[in-house]
Amino acid sequence: MLGIRPTSRRRLYDRRSERGALDRLLAAVHEGRSGVLVLRGEAGIGKTALLDYAVETASGCRLARVTGVESEAELSFAGLHRLCGEMLHRLDHLPGPQRHALSSAFGLTRGAPPDRFLVGLAVLSLLADVAEEQPLLCVVEDGHWLDQASAQVLAIAARRLHAESVAMLVAIREPCASPRFEGLPELRVPGLPGRDARELLASVTPGGVDARVGERIVAETHGNPLALLELPRGLQPAELAAGFGLPGALPPVPDRIEQTFTRRVEQLPVATRLLLLVAAVEPTGQAQLLWRAAGRLGIGVDAVAPAVADGLVEFGVRVAFRHPLVRSAVYGAASPDQRRTVHSALADAIDPGHDPERRAWHRANAAAGPDEAVADELEGAAAGARGRGGLVAAATLLERAAALTPDPARRAERLLTAADSQLEAGSHGAASRLLDGADVGRLDELQHARLERMRAWIAFVTRRGRDAPSLLVSAARRLEPLDVRLARETYFEALEAAIAAAFHGSGPVLLEVAEAVRAAPPAHEPAQASDLVLDGLARLWSEGYAAAVPPLERALGACRHSDDLRTLHSAVRAARELWDHEAWLTLGTRWVEVARAAGALTLLPLALNHMTGATLMTGDLDAGEALIEEARSITTATGSPYISYAEVYLAALRGVEPTYDRIAEEMLEDAEARGEGYAITTIEYSTAILHNGLGKYGTALAAAQRACAPGTISRALPELIEAAARCGRPELAGPFLEQLSELAHCTGAELALGALACSRALVAEGRDAEDLFHEALDRLSRTRVRLHLARAHLLYGEWLRGEQRRLDAREQLRTAHRMLVPMGAKAFSDRAARELLATGERAPKPRAGSGGRLTAQEMQIARLANEGLSNQEIGARLFLSPRTVEYHLHKVFTKLGIGSRTELGNVPPGVVGSVGQPRRGDRGRRD
């Protein structure tokens, strides 16, 4: 078994409901399914007993068990390492990126800091691999004291467990906060009912207890089993027999239990108390380390006997306290000098080459005052923690280093670096607190500028308010004479903040930022791809398309082979603004590939969102939905907020109004709360698409007008022109046709020129209109934007019907309907069917599928399997274990009535979208 902690079987009073939940969880594991259960309750309520029950009844299961310890809560991945330590010989079974991420997190290899969400996927794969041989039970006791990195990674893995034969039990003390495990299935552990509580009390009071005293003890402990076992130890026989001297006002139950343990500890010999303090301070429980430290303190082996005899602790290969409250009592009873002495002994006993972070932490706690040597060691340990992806641990070590730093300027620098680590970890409140602690009077000009930049970034990510762009511009200007590269990065952030806020008259903010970028010092030669993108985007929003297109086209060429995620993000945005759909697809694919390879799971959902937009324009709505599902699966697994502009766009194209309204309402509420104008504009744009499809042109026009405010989405221009023309108000389209014309002729993009020709046709007459429709169809057919092409056929068919040319109209409307139905663009395909019926021809019914409709996740797995990806590769991409992928594929085969992957390519598109695409090595251009 893995990591067994000695346990003693004891009777569980009542607990039928709780035991039943554990029994069901373990039964599911033996049937090949996985499960998670978080046990919540106050100290001593019986969580440990329930965990022990699960361990003792989990016959046939391997066991991995870890206990969180308060004193190691700042050491990154410490708890996770202890849980997985005996599994690490199986690291070679993991995919390369996962293996490297987990090895780096545990300090086994050196490399770039791993994304902790990739570490979570690696842990999921590792647990699943172990469970291939034998069902696995993972037990986490005192989960609220796990270090933040370990808690987050375990929560990530727990949320993705499905069909791996892994059970995970996590015990959390209340009212301690443990947000990482929120949202997982949980079991509240109450106190014992009256009869069982009285029986347990009687079992530890052989001399008998007065009924009234017993009732009072049961009532005041609320049936807490540990309290019932321990509190009578502090009462005299007379107090138990008749209640004489029983105190009146009593502290909370956990405090009273700890007080009983404190009294027992204080009665032990001095050497025994000091030995227990060593065990309390060092959370790994390694007996060898404990005895090395004890030797430095002059403590002999015989000192352990009194504590073992009193039942406070167990000594074996590892040291285990009877209960975490014993550890708290031991530490609380020690004086500050004793604690420093023990920390010093432990620091001397730890090999600095093996565990530098833990040694530095003990040295810091042994320091009685400022000590630059210790602060230096902490700073070095922080660098190691950061290199392993332990950003919060690095920040904590640096904060402690700052506290021990004698020089005020050096102390301020360490606080700034700590704040930067907290920002990168997403802990904005902690970062803000560290910035508040930096002595502004001791900062040099560069440090002042860095502080200002971090405060501005916190304002952006927390409030998304309109003040963030100006704050970032101010920080960038301050950085210009000090660090040009950092200044330009800050200008990039200011531009992103301005774009995020841009809507309804906030265009001036975007203009001001763009002009500030244009006035900034140029990049050092040779300019990087990111510099070209920044300059091009600034020109776009300050001078217009004519000035921006040449530099942006050069930038896109320079970015095609970039590995920089921020540069790729901006390049995708530039391609979209230039209406260069091919570049949008190419760079979007590159961005997703680089994010996946790097394990950058915080950025991957954003990359997938942009890729979805380009994919939806091809008319492959099912592929877009699969990308949205992948993004959602990552954010669900990581606990990050789910924001997908593409989801509301997809819902508009699907054209089911109630579904769209629900999605748009939820997204609008979230966007307004964040003050994120770009999201609001996206909703307006999508609303115009939906209502143009439904033929509700007045509503579409109003939404499109809001979406076409200065500095917003140029892609909404064709929607506005179509709605205005259909409302019989072509005069409204004039200014927007001019905008679209400038854009199209400056960019020369076939998509823009095709959209322009189609828009002009809507407000033209006779032969001019027909020639423009022909131009639109010709230009759009040269692109992969089949959605716009299908809509152009629909508009041309409607125009022909209006010209009383029914036969010609039918040809165009048939083409539109034939293209739109497989896409799943229901509103537009229904509109084509209605128009076709008006010509005297009924639209053909869609072909029935050959099986049940797949879920979005099943569809995604089917698509990837058809592309030739293995179960392991699919799992790595979708944040699932290979075994869960196999489970879903079996369901896919059953629904579709097929028996193997090779048959997926023969499935009709109407069932699963475009699953039937070429496999690896056999890809050609799709129609």
mmCIF file of C-alpha atoms in Angstrom, residues 453-585:
data_model
loop_
_atom_site.group_PDB
_atom_site.id
_atom_site.type_symbol
_atom_site.label_atom_id
_atom_site.label_comp_id
_atom_site.label_asym_id
_atom_site.label_seq_id
_atom_site.Cartn_x
_atom_site.Cartn_y
_atom_site.Cartn_z
ATOM 1 C CA ARG A 453 2.382 49.407 -13.332
ATOM 2 C CA MET A 454 1.353 46.622 -10.957
ATOM 3 C CA ARG A 455 -1.309 48.795 -9.319
ATOM 4 C CA ALA A 456 -2.689 49.685 -12.760
ATOM 5 C CA TRP A 457 -2.784 46.025 -13.791
ATOM 6 C CA ILE A 458 -4.614 45.102 -10.582
ATOM 7 C CA ALA A 459 -7.173 47.804 -11.392
ATOM 8 C CA PHE A 460 -7.662 46.283 -14.847
ATOM 9 C CA VAL A 461 -8.033 42.627 -13.889
ATOM 10 C CA THR A 462 -10.193 43.276 -10.834
ATOM 11 C CA ARG A 463 -12.475 46.071 -12.048
ATOM 12 C CA ARG A 464 -12.040 46.167 -15.828
ATOM 13 C CA GLY A 465 -12.883 49.825 -15.292
ATOM 14 C CA ARG A 466 -12.231 52.735 -17.618
ATOM 15 C CA ASP A 467 -9.485 54.030 -15.327
ATOM 16 C CA ALA A 468 -7.211 51.047 -16.076
ATOM 17 C CA PRO A 469 -6.054 52.193 -19.567
ATOM 18 C CA SER A 470 -5.017 55.649 -18.331
ATOM 19 C CA LEU A 471 -3.275 54.168 -15.280
ATOM 20 C CA LEU A 472 -1.316 51.770 -17.492
ATOM 21 C CA VAL A 473 -0.393 54.563 -19.914
ATOM 22 C CA SER A 474 0.884 56.620 -16.972
ATOM 23 C CA ALA A 475 3.020 53.701 -15.790
ATOM 24 C CA ALA A 476 4.327 53.107 -19.324
ATOM 25 C CA ARG A 477 5.354 56.753 -19.697
ATOM 26 C CA ARG A 478 7.206 56.590 -16.396
ATOM 27 C CA LEU A 479 9.037 53.487 -17.605
ATOM 28 C CA GLU A 480 10.075 54.952 -20.966
ATOM 29 C CA PRO A 481 13.427 56.468 -19.860
ATOM 30 C CA LEU A 482 14.168 53.536 -17.554
ATOM 31 C CA ASP A 483 13.255 50.322 -19.389
ATOM 32 C CA VAL A 484 11.974 50.635 -22.973
ATOM 33 C CA ARG A 485 11.075 46.952 -23.272
ATOM 34 C CA LEU A 486 9.009 46.984 -20.083
ATOM 35 C CA ALA A 487 7.428 50.284 -21.153
ATOM 36 C CA ARG A 488 6.290 48.761 -24.458
ATOM 37 C CA GLU A 489 4.891 45.705 -22.651
ATOM 38 C CA THR A 490 2.923 48.090 -20.455
ATOM 39 C CA TYR A 491 1.622 49.950 -23.521
ATOM 40 C CA PHE A 492 0.470 46.589 -24.860
ATOM 41 C CA GLU A 493 -1.448 46.043 -21.623
ATOM 42 C CA ALA A 494 -2.930 49.541 -21.865
ATOM 43 C CA LEU A 495 -4.122 48.818 -25.397
ATOM 44 C CA GLU A 496 -5.709 45.533 -24.259
ATOM 45 C CA ALA A 497 -7.419 47.345 -21.389
ATOM 46 C CA ALA A 498 -8.730 50.032 -23.733
ATOM 47 C CA ILE A 499 -10.056 47.437 -26.182
ATOM 48 C CA ALA A 500 -11.748 45.545 -23.353
ATOM 49 C CA ALA A 501 -13.465 48.743 -22.210
ATOM 50 C CA ALA A 502 -14.298 50.032 -25.702
ATOM 51 C CA PHE A 503 -18.044 50.476 -26.301
ATOM 52 C CA HIS A 504 -20.728 53.144 -26.378
ATOM 53 C CA GLY A 505 -18.655 56.261 -26.622
ATOM 54 C CA SER A 506 -15.504 54.984 -24.916
ATOM 55 C CA GLY A 507 -13.761 55.102 -28.274
ATOM 56 C CA PRO A 508 -11.890 58.249 -27.142
ATOM 57 C CA VAL A 509 -10.149 56.147 -24.478
ATOM 58 C CA LEU A 510 -8.907 53.787 -27.172
ATOM 59 C CA LEU A 511 -7.809 56.752 -29.299
ATOM 60 C CA GLU A 512 -5.915 58.306 -26.385
ATOM 61 C CA VAL A 513 -4.052 55.064 -25.685
ATOM 62 C CA ALA A 514 -3.247 54.560 -29.365
ATOM 63 C CA GLU A 515 -1.864 58.075 -29.617
ATOM 64 C CA ALA A 516 0.228 57.532 -26.493
ATOM 65 C CA VAL A 517 1.730 54.409 -28.076
ATOM 66 C CA ARG A 518 2.501 56.331 -31.253
ATOM 67 C CA ALA A 519 4.299 59.008 -29.223
ATOM 68 C CA ALA A 520 6.356 56.463 -27.257
ATOM 69 C CA PRO A 521 10.044 55.804 -28.035
ATOM 70 C CA PRO A 522 10.528 53.223 -30.820
ATOM 71 C CA ALA A 523 11.658 49.736 -30.058
ATOM 72 C CA HIS A 524 15.344 48.912 -30.181
ATOM 73 C CA GLU A 525 16.441 47.541 -33.536
ATOM 74 C CA PRO A 526 15.830 44.978 -34.777
ATOM 75 C CA ALA A 527 12.154 45.344 -33.898
ATOM 76 C CA GLN A 528 10.465 42.200 -32.620
ATOM 77 C CA ALA A 529 7.201 40.836 -33.970
ATOM 78 C CA SER A 530 5.421 42.159 -30.877
ATOM 79 C CA ASP A 531 6.733 45.669 -31.630
ATOM 80 C CA LEU A 532 5.374 45.522 -35.171
ATOM 81 C CA VAL A 533 1.953 44.405 -33.926
ATOM 82 C CA LEU A 534 1.847 47.098 -31.230
ATOM 83 C CA ASP A 535 2.754 49.855 -33.681
ATOM 84 C CA GLY A 536 0.316 48.594 -36.302
ATOM 85 C CA LEU A 537 -2.615 48.394 -33.885
ATOM 86 C CA ALA A 538 -1.811 51.848 -32.524
ATOM 87 C CA ARG A 539 -1.845 53.223 -36.079
ATOM 88 C CA LEU A 540 -5.167 51.479 -36.749
ATOM 89 C CA TRP A 541 -6.952 53.188 -33.863
ATOM 90 C CA SER A 542 -5.230 56.532 -34.180
ATOM 91 C CA GLU A 543 -4.881 57.010 -37.960
ATOM 92 C CA GLY A 544 -7.191 54.464 -39.593
ATOM 93 C CA TYR A 545 -6.801 51.581 -41.995
ATOM 94 C CA ALA A 546 -4.772 53.365 -44.679
ATOM 95 C CA ALA A 547 -1.896 53.978 -42.249
ATOM 96 C CA ALA A 548 -2.236 50.698 -40.360
ATOM 97 C CA VAL A 549 -2.486 48.064 -43.081
ATOM 98 C CA PRO A 550 1.174 48.058 -44.306
ATOM 99 C CA PRO A 551 2.768 47.704 -40.842
ATOM 100 C CA LEU A 552 0.130 45.195 -39.730
ATOM 101 C CA GLU A 553 0.707 43.034 -42.798
ATOM 102 C CA ARG A 554 4.442 43.030 -42.053
ATOM 103 C CA ALA A 555 3.646 42.144 -38.457
ATOM 104 C CA LEU A 556 1.447 39.211 -39.458
ATOM 105 C CA GLY A 557 4.222 37.827 -41.636
ATOM 106 C CA ALA A 558 6.691 38.091 -38.758
ATOM 107 C CA CYS A 559 4.307 36.379 -36.334
ATOM 108 C CA ARG A 560 3.548 33.222 -38.308
ATOM 109 C CA HIS A 561 6.294 31.222 -36.602
ATOM 110 C CA SER A 562 6.282 33.037 -33.263
ATOM 111 C CA ASP A 563 6.269 31.086 -30.003
ATOM 112 C CA ASP A 564 5.368 34.121 -27.881
ATOM 113 C CA LEU A 565 1.813 33.802 -26.587
ATOM 114 C CA ARG A 566 1.220 37.538 -26.102
ATOM 115 C CA THR A 567 2.511 38.302 -29.605
ATOM 116 C CA LEU A 568 0.283 35.613 -31.103
ATOM 117 C CA HIS A 569 -2.702 37.012 -29.202
ATOM 118 C CA SER A 570 -2.157 40.458 -30.653
ATOM 119 C CA ALA A 571 -1.439 39.046 -34.113
ATOM 120 C CA VAL A 572 -4.751 37.173 -34.117
ATOM 121 C CA ARG A 573 -6.515 40.389 -33.147
ATOM 122 C CA ALA A 574 -4.723 42.226 -35.975
ATOM 123 C CA ALA A 575 -5.689 39.558 -38.525
ATOM 124 C CA ARG A 576 -9.282 39.836 -37.459
ATOM 125 C CA GLU A 577 -9.264 43.626 -37.734
ATOM 126 C CA LEU A 578 -7.800 43.315 -41.248
ATOM 127 C CA TRP A 579 -10.544 40.840 -42.186
ATOM 128 C CA ASP A 580 -7.767 38.426 -43.175
ATOM 129 C CA HIS A 581 -9.638 35.240 -42.361
ATOM 130 C CA GLU A 582 -6.902 32.926 -43.623
ATOM 131 C CA ALA A 583 -4.332 34.619 -41.354
ATOM 132 C CA TRP A 584 -6.847 34.541 -38.511
ATOM 133 C CA LEU A 585 -7.201 30.763 -38.910
#
